[in-house]
Amino acid sequence: MVDRNGTAPGFAVDLSNCDREPIHVLGTVQPFGFLIALTADWLVSRVSANSAQFIGLSPQEMLGKPVSGVLSAEAIHSLRNRITLLRGPDSVERLFSIPLIDGGQPFDIAVHFSGQLVVIEAEPAAHDEMEASSTVRSMVARLAQADSMTAFLRDGARQVRALTGFDRVMVYRFADGGDGEVVAEALKPGIDSFFGLHYPASDIPAQARALYLRNIFRVIADIGADAVPIVPQLDPTGAALDMSLCITRAVSPIHIEYLRNMGVGASLSISIIVEGKLWGLFACHHYAPRLPTFAQRSAAELFGQIFSMMLESRERGDTAAYEGKARQVADRLLSAVAQDHDLLSNARWLGDIIFDTIPADGVGVYIDGQMTFSGLTPDEPAFVAIVGMLNQVAASQVYTTDCLSAVLPDAAAYADRASGILAIPLSRRPRDYVVLFRAEQLRSVRWAGNPEKEIDYGPNGPRLTPRKSFEAWSQLVQGTALPFTPAELRVAEALRTALLEVILRLSDSADAERQRAHEKQELLIAELNHRVRNILSLIRGLLSQTRDSARSVDEFIGTLESRVHALARAHDQITADRWAPARLYDLIEVEAGAYLGERRDRVRLTGPNVLLTPGCFTVLALVLHEMLTNAAKYGALSDNGTVAIDWRVDGDGSLLIDWTESGGPAVVAPTRRGFGSTVIERSIPYDLGGQADINYRLAGIEAQFCIPSRHVVSVLPDRAGAERAKPAAPVTAGLLKGRNVLLVEDNMIIAMDGEDALRDLGAEVTTASSVGRAREAIAIQSVDMAVLDFNLGHETSLPVADLLAEKGIPFLFATGYGDGLELPTRFEDVVLLKKPYSGATLAQALAPIIEA
């Protein structure tokens, strides 16, 4: 007998144990078929109470009798042959259109072992002539053509619906915690979609998920049908029949109530198993009773198994491709670290390398108490707390969590920067780590009803009543990051192992010469990186700001091109002389010529011949470009007016620029602040520390700009405008005529360039590449002055400078260190010439020495 809840006697389902309901021993079957269980010696042990409806024999007429007295000899022969094919504890075999009794109707039969018992389930044959293998073969061929995972899942749902005829077929994927999401769906027109809905783990409890692994196919033909008990319920030892593999097994009342609340009349599920784990289900619903034929169900089960294998193959292929790429990145990382282990403490470099394979928002490195950061990360005190937590829980292994605040409550304060972490230990002791951070993903999870189901006493007694509403119920998930995937964890573990080997190998090697070479190289690279990064950041800012202010794609492209060309022209001018100071007049003239063409004569220039630093030059290039653009679009140059640009240097050396427009249309102050206006008004104050004032007067725009003196290199005696009209010979020609100059330079190319520059100034040049050769040159010939490269590779030119000072010969230092060079106190007044230098800058540096 079964109790009124349809469960086995002695087990009452209530709030404390509904997730442990023994659904595999319910003791009832669905009425569309019947069940016979046989002992090892083929005696009838159990029979469902509805057997007389199918074969005319009641349980009482069969129990305890040999099966030969119940079923026909031909049926027994077929069953025995099929049972020999059973392999493994969860194997089920099927027979089609077999008469069980002489002269009786044919049945479709499933047979399997349940412990020591042979369980036979039968239902009237449907005489379905569908050939399952060819049907499934064509379905699989179509499935193989899906070009993406989304299309693959969607096509799987469509084909299961076509095969079974159910109103709704969902592909339901389980998450790690047991909750799930509908990731694909095929629907009968006119019914609501469940796509994207999430369901809590309690909707498919743990024992149900375990059963789905054993019995991959499950059908409920009619949720309104009365369950049929099995006779007897318990064997002489008091054990109930394990019905885990039974195709006719009845349904838990809780699940019936759940389906009834959804309005479902029949359901079917096919397990999707990947790498031995329950990946998800094909969950099928019908809004009226429905029982696909035995052949259709067999084909659907076969399709589900092949679908699982194809899904596993796709996921493995994606994982293999990902891990292959990750290995290449790891090889580059390890090769670099093996050559320079200081890279391990460079968070920016590590982030650039690792983020290619393990996406993250930031990285923090903790080595010997020293911390470095890149990207979105917590601050130093918070990072120290994280490292302390890792020392307790990580056990020198890769550690991850997607909700850091769950293990470290204080982390809730910086969840917007670090809600998830992946920690890679760098030492055997719990001390040094590379930690990847992922920010929280503020997202709305669409639950199918409130996941916190209300406690209530339902129609089936003191148990949890399934929720009555399946409408979307949103929950904002905070403090949780995108989890690191198993493949990403495997990559992290491989990195940990390899890095540990490299660190152990390098721990006892400290090469002083390599360290000195590294410092020299780092200085050069730092300068290059600084300039390149500044340029890239500037371009990125131009892209972003131009995009925000553009009203169309064409306007965006045109404006961006003009601004980038303005920068390019400015860089051409300052790099033509090896990043030396450049003339303001050239900047304005080139910009006006490029933008206005033949109309550039309407821009009148007046002012001294001012040289500006390269940094100031690029800032002014953008400002003047925007001013000329506005004038050509809306101001004086859009009509027949003119622009007057006047500049002068005041008493403290600051450059004052006046911009005056006249003769154009009436001016109206802009109502919208675009990026161009921001560049004009804020670039000079922000980047140069100067001032910018713009006045929108009716007769024309007037603007005043002030450039601080530190950006003004020099003011040459000739006026800029005069030189344009009459390009005279450089004033420096013949500056060193009749003088012998010693050039000390260890780089041959730079030495040749320096020789040419000095000869152009009229000098006789002697070149030396080392301190020894310089001393020889001074000893054997007359030297009037010298240009000394400070760093001569393995030595400096200070001994040469001391010898020249002793002889009273003037000299200057040429250096690539710029302002970072620290000279001894005795030479603090010596002129420094920054590399790279040109003939003009060399003449400027030597002129004061000659005058003195």
PDB file of N, CA, C and O in Angstrom, residues 286-331:
ATOM      1  N   HIS A 286       3.634  19.884 -22.060  1.00  0.00           N
ATOM      2  CA  HIS A 286       2.459  19.877 -22.929  1.00  0.00           C
ATOM      3  C   HIS A 286       1.276  20.293 -22.074  1.00  0.00           C
ATOM      4  O   HIS A 286       1.182  19.932 -20.892  1.00  0.00           O
ATOM      5  N   TYR A 287       0.374  21.063 -22.661  1.00  0.00           N
ATOM      6  CA  TYR A 287      -0.727  21.611 -21.864  1.00  0.00           C
ATOM      7  C   TYR A 287      -1.986  20.756 -21.950  1.00  0.00           C
ATOM      8  O   TYR A 287      -3.090  21.231 -21.707  1.00  0.00           O
ATOM      9  N   ALA A 288      -1.792  19.493 -22.273  1.00  0.00           N
ATOM     10  CA  ALA A 288      -2.839  18.474 -22.228  1.00  0.00           C
ATOM     11  C   ALA A 288      -2.116  17.145 -22.068  1.00  0.00           C
ATOM     12  O   ALA A 288      -0.900  17.068 -22.259  1.00  0.00           O
ATOM     13  N   PRO A 289      -2.790  16.072 -21.693  1.00  0.00           N
ATOM     14  CA  PRO A 289      -2.109  14.777 -21.604  1.00  0.00           C
ATOM     15  C   PRO A 289      -1.484  14.409 -22.944  1.00  0.00           C
ATOM     16  O   PRO A 289      -2.038  14.656 -24.005  1.00  0.00           O
ATOM     17  N   ARG A 290      -0.290  13.801 -22.893  1.00  0.00           N
ATOM     18  CA  ARG A 290       0.372  13.391 -24.133  1.00  0.00           C
ATOM     19  C   ARG A 290       1.368  12.286 -23.824  1.00  0.00           C
ATOM     20  O   ARG A 290       2.169  12.389 -22.896  1.00  0.00           O
ATOM     21  N   LEU A 291       1.312  11.220 -24.632  1.00  0.00           N
ATOM     22  CA  LEU A 291       2.261  10.124 -24.520  1.00  0.00           C
ATOM     23  C   LEU A 291       2.805   9.810 -25.912  1.00  0.00           C
ATOM     24  O   LEU A 291       2.128   9.159 -26.715  1.00  0.00           O
ATOM     25  N   PRO A 292       4.008  10.283 -26.241  1.00  0.00           N
ATOM     26  CA  PRO A 292       4.606   9.876 -27.518  1.00  0.00           C
ATOM     27  C   PRO A 292       4.733   8.363 -27.570  1.00  0.00           C
ATOM     28  O   PRO A 292       4.825   7.690 -26.542  1.00  0.00           O
ATOM     29  N   THR A 293       4.761   7.830 -28.773  1.00  0.00           N
ATOM     30  CA  THR A 293       4.864   6.382 -28.909  1.00  0.00           C
ATOM     31  C   THR A 293       6.201   5.896 -28.368  1.00  0.00           C
ATOM     32  O   THR A 293       7.152   6.655 -28.184  1.00  0.00           O
ATOM     33  N   PHE A 294       6.258   4.603 -28.124  1.00  0.00           N
ATOM     34  CA  PHE A 294       7.468   3.988 -27.600  1.00  0.00           C
ATOM     35  C   PHE A 294       8.646   4.232 -28.543  1.00  0.00           C
ATOM     36  O   PHE A 294       9.771   4.516 -28.115  1.00  0.00           O
ATOM     37  N   ALA A 295       8.385   4.134 -29.838  1.00  0.00           N
ATOM     38  CA  ALA A 295       9.447   4.366 -30.823  1.00  0.00           C
ATOM     39  C   ALA A 295       9.903   5.816 -30.803  1.00  0.00           C
ATOM     40  O   ALA A 295      11.095   6.113 -30.903  1.00  0.00           O
ATOM     41  N   GLN A 296       8.958   6.755 -30.681  1.00  0.00           N
ATOM     42  CA  GLN A 296       9.325   8.170 -30.624  1.00  0.00           C
ATOM     43  C   GLN A 296      10.166   8.461 -29.382  1.00  0.00           C
ATOM     44  O   GLN A 296      11.153   9.199 -29.444  1.00  0.00           O
ATOM     45  N   ARG A 297       9.766   7.871 -28.271  1.00  0.00           N
ATOM     46  CA  ARG A 297      10.522   8.090 -27.032  1.00  0.00           C
ATOM     47  C   ARG A 297      11.919   7.479 -27.126  1.00  0.00           C
ATOM     48  O   ARG A 297      12.910   8.068 -26.664  1.00  0.00           O
ATOM     49  N   SER A 298      12.000   6.310 -27.757  1.00  0.00           N
ATOM     50  CA  SER A 298      13.322   5.683 -27.920  1.00  0.00           C
ATOM     51  C   SER A 298      14.222   6.543 -28.810  1.00  0.00           C
ATOM     52  O   SER A 298      15.403   6.727 -28.530  1.00  0.00           O
ATOM     53  N   ALA A 299      13.637   7.081 -29.880  1.00  0.00           N
ATOM     54  CA  ALA A 299      14.417   7.947 -30.764  1.00  0.00           C
ATOM     55  C   ALA A 299      14.839   9.221 -30.043  1.00  0.00           C
ATOM     56  O   ALA A 299      15.965   9.704 -30.205  1.00  0.00           O
ATOM     57  N   ALA A 300      13.941   9.785 -29.233  1.00  0.00           N
ATOM     58  CA  ALA A 300      14.270  11.003 -28.493  1.00  0.00           C
ATOM     59  C   ALA A 300      15.385  10.741 -27.491  1.00  0.00           C
ATOM     60  O   ALA A 300      16.280  11.575 -27.300  1.00  0.00           O
ATOM     61  N   GLU A 301      15.331   9.570 -26.837  1.00  0.00           N
ATOM     62  CA  GLU A 301      16.389   9.226 -25.892  1.00  0.00           C
ATOM     63  C   GLU A 301      17.727   9.070 -26.603  1.00  0.00           C
ATOM     64  O   GLU A 301      18.761   9.564 -26.133  1.00  0.00           O
ATOM     65  N   LEU A 302      17.723   8.401 -27.755  1.00  0.00           N
ATOM     66  CA  LEU A 302      18.952   8.248 -28.540  1.00  0.00           C
ATOM     67  C   LEU A 302      19.475   9.603 -28.994  1.00  0.00           C
ATOM     68  O   LEU A 302      20.682   9.882 -28.925  1.00  0.00           O
ATOM     69  N   PHE A 303      18.573  10.480 -29.436  1.00  0.00           N
ATOM     70  CA  PHE A 303      18.996  11.818 -29.859  1.00  0.00           C
ATOM     71  C   PHE A 303      19.626  12.569 -28.688  1.00  0.00           C
ATOM     72  O   PHE A 303      20.642  13.258 -28.849  1.00  0.00           O
ATOM     73  N   GLY A 304      19.006  12.423 -27.498  1.00  0.00           N
ATOM     74  CA  GLY A 304      19.566  13.100 -26.325  1.00  0.00           C
ATOM     75  C   GLY A 304      20.969  12.632 -26.014  1.00  0.00           C
ATOM     76  O   GLY A 304      21.845  13.442 -25.652  1.00  0.00           O
ATOM     77  N   GLN A 305      21.247  11.331 -26.166  1.00  0.00           N
ATOM     78  CA  GLN A 305      22.583  10.813 -25.898  1.00  0.00           C
ATOM     79  C   GLN A 305      23.588  11.348 -26.921  1.00  0.00           C
ATOM     80  O   GLN A 305      24.701  11.753 -26.564  1.00  0.00           O
ATOM     81  N   ILE A 306      23.193  11.369 -28.189  1.00  0.00           N
ATOM     82  CA  ILE A 306      24.104  11.882 -29.218  1.00  0.00           C
ATOM     83  C   ILE A 306      24.308  13.388 -29.044  1.00  0.00           C
ATOM     84  O   ILE A 306      25.418  13.911 -29.212  1.00  0.00           O
ATOM     85  N   PHE A 307      23.223  14.100 -28.705  1.00  0.00           N
ATOM     86  CA  PHE A 307      23.333  15.544 -28.453  1.00  0.00           C
ATOM     87  C   PHE A 307      24.347  15.795 -27.336  1.00  0.00           C
ATOM     88  O   PHE A 307      25.183  16.712 -27.431  1.00  0.00           O
ATOM     89  N   SER A 308      24.290  15.002 -26.263  1.00  0.00           N
ATOM     90  CA  SER A 308      25.228  15.172 -25.153  1.00  0.00           C
ATOM     91  C   SER A 308      26.665  14.984 -25.617  1.00  0.00           C
ATOM     92  O   SER A 308      27.567  15.750 -25.245  1.00  0.00           O
ATOM     93  N   MET A 309      26.894  13.956 -26.447  1.00  0.00           N
ATOM     94  CA  MET A 309      28.258  13.715 -26.926  1.00  0.00           C
ATOM     95  C   MET A 309      28.735  14.842 -27.837  1.00  0.00           C
ATOM     96  O   MET A 309      29.896  15.265 -27.771  1.00  0.00           O
ATOM     97  N   MET A 310      27.842  15.364 -28.678  1.00  0.00           N
ATOM     98  CA  MET A 310      28.227  16.466 -29.556  1.00  0.00           C
ATOM     99  C   MET A 310      28.507  17.731 -28.747  1.00  0.00           C
ATOM    100  O   MET A 310      29.445  18.488 -29.049  1.00  0.00           O
ATOM    101  N   LEU A 311      27.686  17.967 -27.713  1.00  0.00           N
ATOM    102  CA  LEU A 311      27.912  19.128 -26.849  1.00  0.00           C
ATOM    103  C   LEU A 311      29.252  18.999 -26.129  1.00  0.00           C
ATOM    104  O   LEU A 311      30.021  19.965 -26.039  1.00  0.00           O
ATOM    105  N   GLU A 312      29.526  17.807 -25.624  1.00  0.00           N
ATOM    106  CA  GLU A 312      30.803  17.585 -24.950  1.00  0.00           C
ATOM    107  C   GLU A 312      31.968  17.814 -25.901  1.00  0.00           C
ATOM    108  O   GLU A 312      32.979  18.433 -25.535  1.00  0.00           O
ATOM    109  N   SER A 313      31.817  17.352 -27.144  1.00  0.00           N
ATOM    110  CA  SER A 313      32.874  17.554 -28.134  1.00  0.00           C
ATOM    111  C   SER A 313      33.083  19.035 -28.425  1.00  0.00           C
ATOM    112  O   SER A 313      34.229  19.505 -28.527  1.00  0.00           O
ATOM    113  N   ARG A 314      31.988  19.782 -28.563  1.00  0.00           N
ATOM    114  CA  ARG A 314      32.110  21.219 -28.817  1.00  0.00           C
ATOM    115  C   ARG A 314      32.800  21.918 -27.649  1.00  0.00           C
ATOM    116  O   ARG A 314      33.695  22.758 -27.849  1.00  0.00           O
ATOM    117  N   GLU A 315      32.381  21.598 -26.443  1.00  0.00           N
ATOM    118  CA  GLU A 315      32.974  22.259 -25.285  1.00  0.00           C
ATOM    119  C   GLU A 315      34.449  21.896 -25.144  1.00  0.00           C
ATOM    120  O   GLU A 315      35.276  22.743 -24.801  1.00  0.00           O
ATOM    121  N   ARG A 316      34.771  20.628 -25.424  1.00  0.00           N
ATOM    122  CA  ARG A 316      36.179  20.232 -25.349  1.00  0.00           C
ATOM    123  C   ARG A 316      36.999  20.936 -26.426  1.00  0.00           C
ATOM    124  O   ARG A 316      38.149  21.331 -26.190  1.00  0.00           O
ATOM    125  N   GLY A 317      36.421  21.075 -27.618  1.00  0.00           N
ATOM    126  CA  GLY A 317      37.128  21.782 -28.678  1.00  0.00           C
ATOM    127  C   GLY A 317      37.384  23.226 -28.305  1.00  0.00           C
ATOM    128  O   GLY A 317      38.490  23.748 -28.501  1.00  0.00           O
ATOM    129  N   ASP A 318      36.360  23.898 -27.766  1.00  0.00           N
ATOM    130  CA  ASP A 318      36.530  25.287 -27.332  1.00  0.00           C
ATOM    131  C   ASP A 318      37.579  25.381 -26.231  1.00  0.00           C
ATOM    132  O   ASP A 318      38.427  26.283 -26.216  1.00  0.00           O
ATOM    133  N   THR A 319      37.519  24.423 -25.288  1.00  0.00           N
ATOM    134  CA  THR A 319      38.475  24.439 -24.182  1.00  0.00           C
ATOM    135  C   THR A 319      39.887  24.175 -24.673  1.00  0.00           C
ATOM    136  O   THR A 319      40.842  24.817 -24.233  1.00  0.00           O
ATOM    137  N   ALA A 320      40.031  23.217 -25.602  1.00  0.00           N
ATOM    138  CA  ALA A 320      41.363  22.908 -26.126  1.00  0.00           C
ATOM    139  C   ALA A 320      41.957  24.104 -26.862  1.00  0.00           C
ATOM    140  O   ALA A 320      43.146  24.413 -26.711  1.00  0.00           O
ATOM    141  N   ALA A 321      41.122  24.788 -27.667  1.00  0.00           N
ATOM    142  CA  ALA A 321      41.612  25.971 -28.384  1.00  0.00           C
ATOM    143  C   ALA A 321      42.027  27.055 -27.396  1.00  0.00           C
ATOM    144  O   ALA A 321      43.067  27.708 -27.556  1.00  0.00           O
ATOM    145  N   TYR A 322      41.217  27.244 -26.356  1.00  0.00           N
ATOM    146  CA  TYR A 322      41.528  28.249 -25.348  1.00  0.00           C
ATOM    147  C   TYR A 322      42.823  27.905 -24.616  1.00  0.00           C
ATOM    148  O   TYR A 322      43.704  28.745 -24.435  1.00  0.00           O
ATOM    149  N   GLU A 323      42.945  26.643 -24.191  1.00  0.00           N
ATOM    150  CA  GLU A 323      44.125  26.266 -23.426  1.00  0.00           C
ATOM    151  C   GLU A 323      45.376  26.257 -24.305  1.00  0.00           C
ATOM    152  O   GLU A 323      46.478  26.506 -23.816  1.00  0.00           O
ATOM    153  N   GLY A 324      45.205  25.975 -25.606  1.00  0.00           N
ATOM    154  CA  GLY A 324      46.350  26.073 -26.512  1.00  0.00           C
ATOM    155  C   GLY A 324      46.867  27.496 -26.597  1.00  0.00           C
ATOM    156  O   GLY A 324      48.077  27.743 -26.530  1.00  0.00           O
ATOM    157  N   LYS A 325      45.946  28.440 -26.731  1.00  0.00           N
ATOM    158  CA  LYS A 325      46.346  29.848 -26.747  1.00  0.00           C
ATOM    159  C   LYS A 325      46.967  30.240 -25.411  1.00  0.00           C
ATOM    160  O   LYS A 325      47.963  30.972 -25.358  1.00  0.00           O
ATOM    161  N   ALA A 326      46.378  29.732 -24.333  1.00  0.00           N
ATOM    162  CA  ALA A 326      46.900  30.067 -23.003  1.00  0.00           C
ATOM    163  C   ALA A 326      48.317  29.541 -22.824  1.00  0.00           C
ATOM    164  O   ALA A 326      49.162  30.203 -22.201  1.00  0.00           O
ATOM    165  N   ARG A 327      48.605  28.353 -23.359  1.00  0.00           N
ATOM    166  CA  ARG A 327      49.962  27.808 -23.234  1.00  0.00           C
ATOM    167  C   ARG A 327      50.981  28.692 -23.956  1.00  0.00           C
ATOM    168  O   ARG A 327      52.097  28.878 -23.480  1.00  0.00           O
ATOM    169  N   GLN A 328      50.583  29.219 -25.115  1.00  0.00           N
ATOM    170  CA  GLN A 328      51.498  30.104 -25.836  1.00  0.00           C
ATOM    171  C   GLN A 328      51.789  31.360 -25.014  1.00  0.00           C
ATOM    172  O   GLN A 328      52.941  31.804 -24.922  1.00  0.00           O
ATOM    173  N   VAL A 329      50.733  31.915 -24.420  1.00  0.00           N
ATOM    174  CA  VAL A 329      50.926  33.108 -23.583  1.00  0.00           C
ATOM    175  C   VAL A 329      51.783  32.767 -22.374  1.00  0.00           C
ATOM    176  O   VAL A 329      52.685  33.519 -21.988  1.00  0.00           O
ATOM    177  N   ALA A 330      51.516  31.601 -21.766  1.00  0.00           N
ATOM    178  CA  ALA A 330      52.290  31.189 -20.598  1.00  0.00           C
ATOM    179  C   ALA A 330      53.761  30.996 -20.959  1.00  0.00           C
ATOM    180  O   ALA A 330      54.660  31.353 -20.182  1.00  0.00           O
ATOM    181  N   ASP A 331      54.027  30.436 -22.144  1.00  0.00           N
ATOM    182  CA  ASP A 331      55.413  30.256 -22.572  1.00  0.00           C
ATOM    183  C   ASP A 331      56.128  31.593 -22.707  1.00  0.00           C
ATOM    184  O   ASP A 331      57.290  31.741 -22.309  1.00  0.00           O
TER     185      ASP A 331
END
